[in-house]
XYZ file of C-alpha atoms in Angstrom:
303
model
C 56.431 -3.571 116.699
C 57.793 -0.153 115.378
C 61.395 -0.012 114.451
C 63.231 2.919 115.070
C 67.016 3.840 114.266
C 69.463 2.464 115.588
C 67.695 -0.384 116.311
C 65.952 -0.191 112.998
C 66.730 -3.421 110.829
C 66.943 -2.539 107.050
C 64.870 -4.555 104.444
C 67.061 -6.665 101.865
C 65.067 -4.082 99.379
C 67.311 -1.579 101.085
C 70.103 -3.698 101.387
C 70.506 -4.612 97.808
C 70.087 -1.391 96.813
C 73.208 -0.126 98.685
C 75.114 -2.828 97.294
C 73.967 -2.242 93.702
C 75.133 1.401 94.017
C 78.309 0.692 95.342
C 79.344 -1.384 92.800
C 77.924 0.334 90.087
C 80.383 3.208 91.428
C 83.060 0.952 91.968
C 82.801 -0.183 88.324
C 82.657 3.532 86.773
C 78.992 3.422 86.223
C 76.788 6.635 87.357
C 73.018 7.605 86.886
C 71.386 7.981 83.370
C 71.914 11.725 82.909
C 75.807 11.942 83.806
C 77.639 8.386 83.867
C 80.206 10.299 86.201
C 77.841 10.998 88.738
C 76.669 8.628 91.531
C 73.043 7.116 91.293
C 72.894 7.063 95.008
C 70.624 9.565 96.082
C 72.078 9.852 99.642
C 75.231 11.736 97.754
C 73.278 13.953 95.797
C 73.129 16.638 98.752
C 77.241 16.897 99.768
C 78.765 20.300 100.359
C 80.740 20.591 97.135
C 82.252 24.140 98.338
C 84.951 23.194 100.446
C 87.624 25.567 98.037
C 85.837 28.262 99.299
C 87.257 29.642 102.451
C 86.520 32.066 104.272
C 88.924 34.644 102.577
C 87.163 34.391 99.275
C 84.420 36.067 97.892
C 82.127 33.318 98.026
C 79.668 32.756 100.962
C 78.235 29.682 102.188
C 75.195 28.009 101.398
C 71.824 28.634 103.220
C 71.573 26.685 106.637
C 75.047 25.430 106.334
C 78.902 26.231 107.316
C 81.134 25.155 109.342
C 83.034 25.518 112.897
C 86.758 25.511 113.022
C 89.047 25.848 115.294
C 92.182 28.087 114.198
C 90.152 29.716 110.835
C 86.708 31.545 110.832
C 83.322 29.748 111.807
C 80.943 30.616 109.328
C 77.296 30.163 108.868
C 74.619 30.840 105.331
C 72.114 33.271 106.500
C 70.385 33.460 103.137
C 72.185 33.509 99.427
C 74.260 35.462 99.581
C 74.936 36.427 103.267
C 76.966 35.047 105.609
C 77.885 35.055 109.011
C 81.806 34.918 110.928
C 82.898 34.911 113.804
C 86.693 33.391 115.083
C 85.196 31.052 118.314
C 89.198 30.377 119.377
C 89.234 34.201 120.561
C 85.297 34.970 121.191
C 86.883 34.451 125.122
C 89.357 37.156 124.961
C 88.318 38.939 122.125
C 84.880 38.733 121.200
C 84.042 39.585 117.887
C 81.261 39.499 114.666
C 81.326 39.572 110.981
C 78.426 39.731 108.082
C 79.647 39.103 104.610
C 77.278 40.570 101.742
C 77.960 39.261 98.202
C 77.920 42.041 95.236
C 78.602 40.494 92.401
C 79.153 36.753 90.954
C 80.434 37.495 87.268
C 83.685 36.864 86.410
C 85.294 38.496 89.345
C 83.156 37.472 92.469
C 83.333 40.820 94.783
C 81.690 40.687 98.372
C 82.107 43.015 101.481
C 82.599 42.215 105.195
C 81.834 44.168 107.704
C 82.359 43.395 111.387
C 83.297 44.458 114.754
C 85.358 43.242 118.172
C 86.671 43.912 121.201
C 89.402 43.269 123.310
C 88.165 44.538 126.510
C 87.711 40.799 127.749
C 91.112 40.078 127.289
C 92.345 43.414 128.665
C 90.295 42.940 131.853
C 91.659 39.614 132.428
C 95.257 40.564 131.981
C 94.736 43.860 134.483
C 93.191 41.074 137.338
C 96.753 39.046 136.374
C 94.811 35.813 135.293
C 96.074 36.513 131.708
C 98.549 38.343 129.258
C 96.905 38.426 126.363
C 98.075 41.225 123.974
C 99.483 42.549 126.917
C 102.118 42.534 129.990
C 100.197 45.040 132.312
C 97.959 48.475 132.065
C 97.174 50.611 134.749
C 93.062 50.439 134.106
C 91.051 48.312 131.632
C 90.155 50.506 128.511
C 86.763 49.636 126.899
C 87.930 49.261 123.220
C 85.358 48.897 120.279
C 87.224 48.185 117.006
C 85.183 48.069 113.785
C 86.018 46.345 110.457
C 85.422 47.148 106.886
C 86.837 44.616 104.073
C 85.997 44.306 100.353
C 86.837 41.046 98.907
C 87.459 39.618 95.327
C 87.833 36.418 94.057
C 88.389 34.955 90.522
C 87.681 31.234 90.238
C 88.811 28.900 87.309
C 87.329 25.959 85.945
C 87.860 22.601 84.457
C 85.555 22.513 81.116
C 86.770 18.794 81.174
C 85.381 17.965 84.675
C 81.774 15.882 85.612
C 81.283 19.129 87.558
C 81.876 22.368 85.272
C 80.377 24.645 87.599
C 82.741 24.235 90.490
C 86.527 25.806 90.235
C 89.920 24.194 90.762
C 91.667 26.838 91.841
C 90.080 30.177 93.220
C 92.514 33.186 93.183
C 91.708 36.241 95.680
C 92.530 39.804 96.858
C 91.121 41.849 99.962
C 91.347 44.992 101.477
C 90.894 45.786 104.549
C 90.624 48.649 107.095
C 90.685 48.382 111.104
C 90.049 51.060 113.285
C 89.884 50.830 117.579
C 88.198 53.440 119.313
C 89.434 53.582 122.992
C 86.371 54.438 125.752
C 89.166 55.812 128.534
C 92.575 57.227 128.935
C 94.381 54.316 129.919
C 97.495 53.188 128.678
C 98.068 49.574 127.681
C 101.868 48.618 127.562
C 102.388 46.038 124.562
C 105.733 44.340 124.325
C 106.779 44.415 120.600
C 105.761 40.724 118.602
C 105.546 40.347 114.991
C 102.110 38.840 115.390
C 100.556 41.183 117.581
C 102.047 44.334 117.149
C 100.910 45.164 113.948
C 97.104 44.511 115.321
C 97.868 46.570 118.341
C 96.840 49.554 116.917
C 92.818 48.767 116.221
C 93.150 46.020 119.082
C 94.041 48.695 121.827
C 92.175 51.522 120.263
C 95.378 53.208 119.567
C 94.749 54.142 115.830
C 93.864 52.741 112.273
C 95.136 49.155 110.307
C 95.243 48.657 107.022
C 95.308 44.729 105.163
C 96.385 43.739 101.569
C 95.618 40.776 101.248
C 96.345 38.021 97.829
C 95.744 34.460 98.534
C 95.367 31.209 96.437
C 92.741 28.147 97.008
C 94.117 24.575 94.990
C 91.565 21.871 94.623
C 94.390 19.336 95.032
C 92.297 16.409 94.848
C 88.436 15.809 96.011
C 89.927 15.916 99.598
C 93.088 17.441 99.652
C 93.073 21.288 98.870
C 96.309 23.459 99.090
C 95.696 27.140 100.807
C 98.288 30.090 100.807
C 97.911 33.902 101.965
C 100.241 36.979 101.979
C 99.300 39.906 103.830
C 100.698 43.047 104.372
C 100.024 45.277 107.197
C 100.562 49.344 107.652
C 99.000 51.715 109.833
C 99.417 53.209 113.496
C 102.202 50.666 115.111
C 106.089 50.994 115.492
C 107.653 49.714 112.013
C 104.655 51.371 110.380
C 104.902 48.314 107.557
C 105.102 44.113 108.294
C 104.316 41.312 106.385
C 103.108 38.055 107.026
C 102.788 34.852 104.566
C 100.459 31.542 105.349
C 100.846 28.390 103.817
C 98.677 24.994 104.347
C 97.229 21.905 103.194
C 93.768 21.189 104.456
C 92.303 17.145 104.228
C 88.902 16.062 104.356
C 89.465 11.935 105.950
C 85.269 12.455 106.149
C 82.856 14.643 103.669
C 82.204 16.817 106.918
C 85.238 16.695 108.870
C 88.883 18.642 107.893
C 92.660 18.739 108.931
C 94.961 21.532 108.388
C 98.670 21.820 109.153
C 101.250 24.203 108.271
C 102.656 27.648 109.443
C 103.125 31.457 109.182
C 105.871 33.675 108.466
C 106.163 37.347 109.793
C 108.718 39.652 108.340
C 109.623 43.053 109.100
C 111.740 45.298 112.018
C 109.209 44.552 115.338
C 111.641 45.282 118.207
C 115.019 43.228 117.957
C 113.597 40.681 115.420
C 113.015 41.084 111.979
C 111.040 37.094 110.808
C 109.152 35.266 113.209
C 107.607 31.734 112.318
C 104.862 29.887 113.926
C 103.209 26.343 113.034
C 99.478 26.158 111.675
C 97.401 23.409 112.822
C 93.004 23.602 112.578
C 90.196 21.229 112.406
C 86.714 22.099 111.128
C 83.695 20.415 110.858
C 80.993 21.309 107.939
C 77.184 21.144 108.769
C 74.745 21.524 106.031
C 74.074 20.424 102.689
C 74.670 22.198 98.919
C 71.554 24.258 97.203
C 69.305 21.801 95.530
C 68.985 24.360 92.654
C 71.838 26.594 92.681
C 71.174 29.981 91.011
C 67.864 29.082 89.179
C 67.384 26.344 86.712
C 68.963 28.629 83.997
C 71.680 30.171 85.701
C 75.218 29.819 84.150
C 77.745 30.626 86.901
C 77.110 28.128 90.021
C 79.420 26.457 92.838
């Protein structure tokens, strides 16, 4: 009779193989070409891109991303070009982004482009089922907000390492620029937060935002990486300046499952308060496996 998985009993061919290549790892031993690399073929295929987040330059591989909770879900639409999209606030806020690699020297540089809307979230708040971004408006304005970010990353690497082609540490810089165009004269009435009031602006169609961004991916170990932003916001919104700082550790218990945890800091005169804090905490889980050839057979610079 046919065996098929799970029921599927393996042969002691199989078996033995499996054992053989665990304790050939186990014992330091690896396959003919590199004795620090695995001679198990199921391994060959990992994602080995997990430094690159979603803030660097980098995109993801073809067919695969992930989908996170707290952080962008992204997905490879070809090398090169990528898609976004933040699920957590597609209910209130529903939004898209395509990120276009430029260049992949030295410097990595790619684009974003994207747009949202909060006219979900507005609706719901005006029918009193919600306050997002809001306390109340007299009407629900149809906002269209548009997004335009150019991205650079610079990654480093460990000459010494089994895997030369794939950085430590990956340091980055964006700018951004936000802009809301309101459909409608109504007025939205915002109290003043430290999170949301410098978004207000492009959020409520009420003007222009503007993002520096510098942040810092650390290869810790193979599943431990450290993560840290600072931002700074200016455009159309009370203090006219504000700046916010994320820090967090991100661990991989599984090669396709993560844990973050840690928090953000807002600084700057919103309202009565001048620092805000709030705790971080995602999860994401990465589909898809790592190019087969990356670049070409002759290609220097690969993940």
């Amino acid at each position: 009779m046919a065996q098929f998985w799970p029921f599927k009993k393996r042969s002691q061919v199989e078996n033995a193989t499996e054992d053989l290549n665990k304790r050939k790892r186990s014992a330091g031993e690896g396959n003919m070409f590199n004795a620090l690399q695995s001679n198990d073929p199921t391994l060959s295929d990992l994602r080995d891109d997990h430094i690159w987040s979603a803030a660097t330059a980098a995109t993801s591989y073809l067919n695969a991303g992930n989908v996170s909770l707290s952080s962008p879900s992204r997905y490879g639409l070809s090398q090169g070009l990528e898609l976004q999209s933040w699920l957590a606030l597609d209910f209130w806020a529903p939004n898209l982004f395509l990120k276009r690699e430029i260049s992949r020297k030295r410097w990595w540089v790619s684009s974003l482009h994207g747009i949202y809307s909060s006219f979900p979230g507005l609706n719901r708040v005006e029918q009193g089922k919600d306050t997002f971004l809001a306390d109340s408006l007299s009407g629900t304005p149809l906002v269209i907000s548009l997004r335009n970010q150019l991205l650079l990353s610079r990654p480093f690497f460990d000459k010494l390492d089994c895997n030369p082609h794939q950085p430590y540490l990956v340091l980055s810089g964006g700018l951004a620029v936000d802009y809301g165009i309101p459909f409608g004269d109504e007025d939205v009435f915002l109290e003043e937060q430290h999170f949301f009031t410098p978004r207000s602006a492009s959020y409520l169609g009420g003007g222009w935002l503007v993002t520096f961004s510098v942040r810092a991916d650390w290869e810790i170990l193979s599943f431990l990486y450290g993560r840290g932003e600072l931002r700074v916001f200016t455009g159309d919104f009370s203090s006219r300046f504000s700046l916010e700082q994320q820090a967090s550790v991100e661990f991989f218990p599984t090669g396709n499952l993560s844990l973050s945890g840690g928090f953000l800091t807002a600084f700057g005169k919103i309202g009565s308060s001048r620092a805000s804090i709030l705790p971080f905490f995602n999860v994401s889980l990465y589909f898809g496996k790592r190019q087969g050839r990356k670049r070409g057979l002759f290609e220097q610079r690969m993940f």
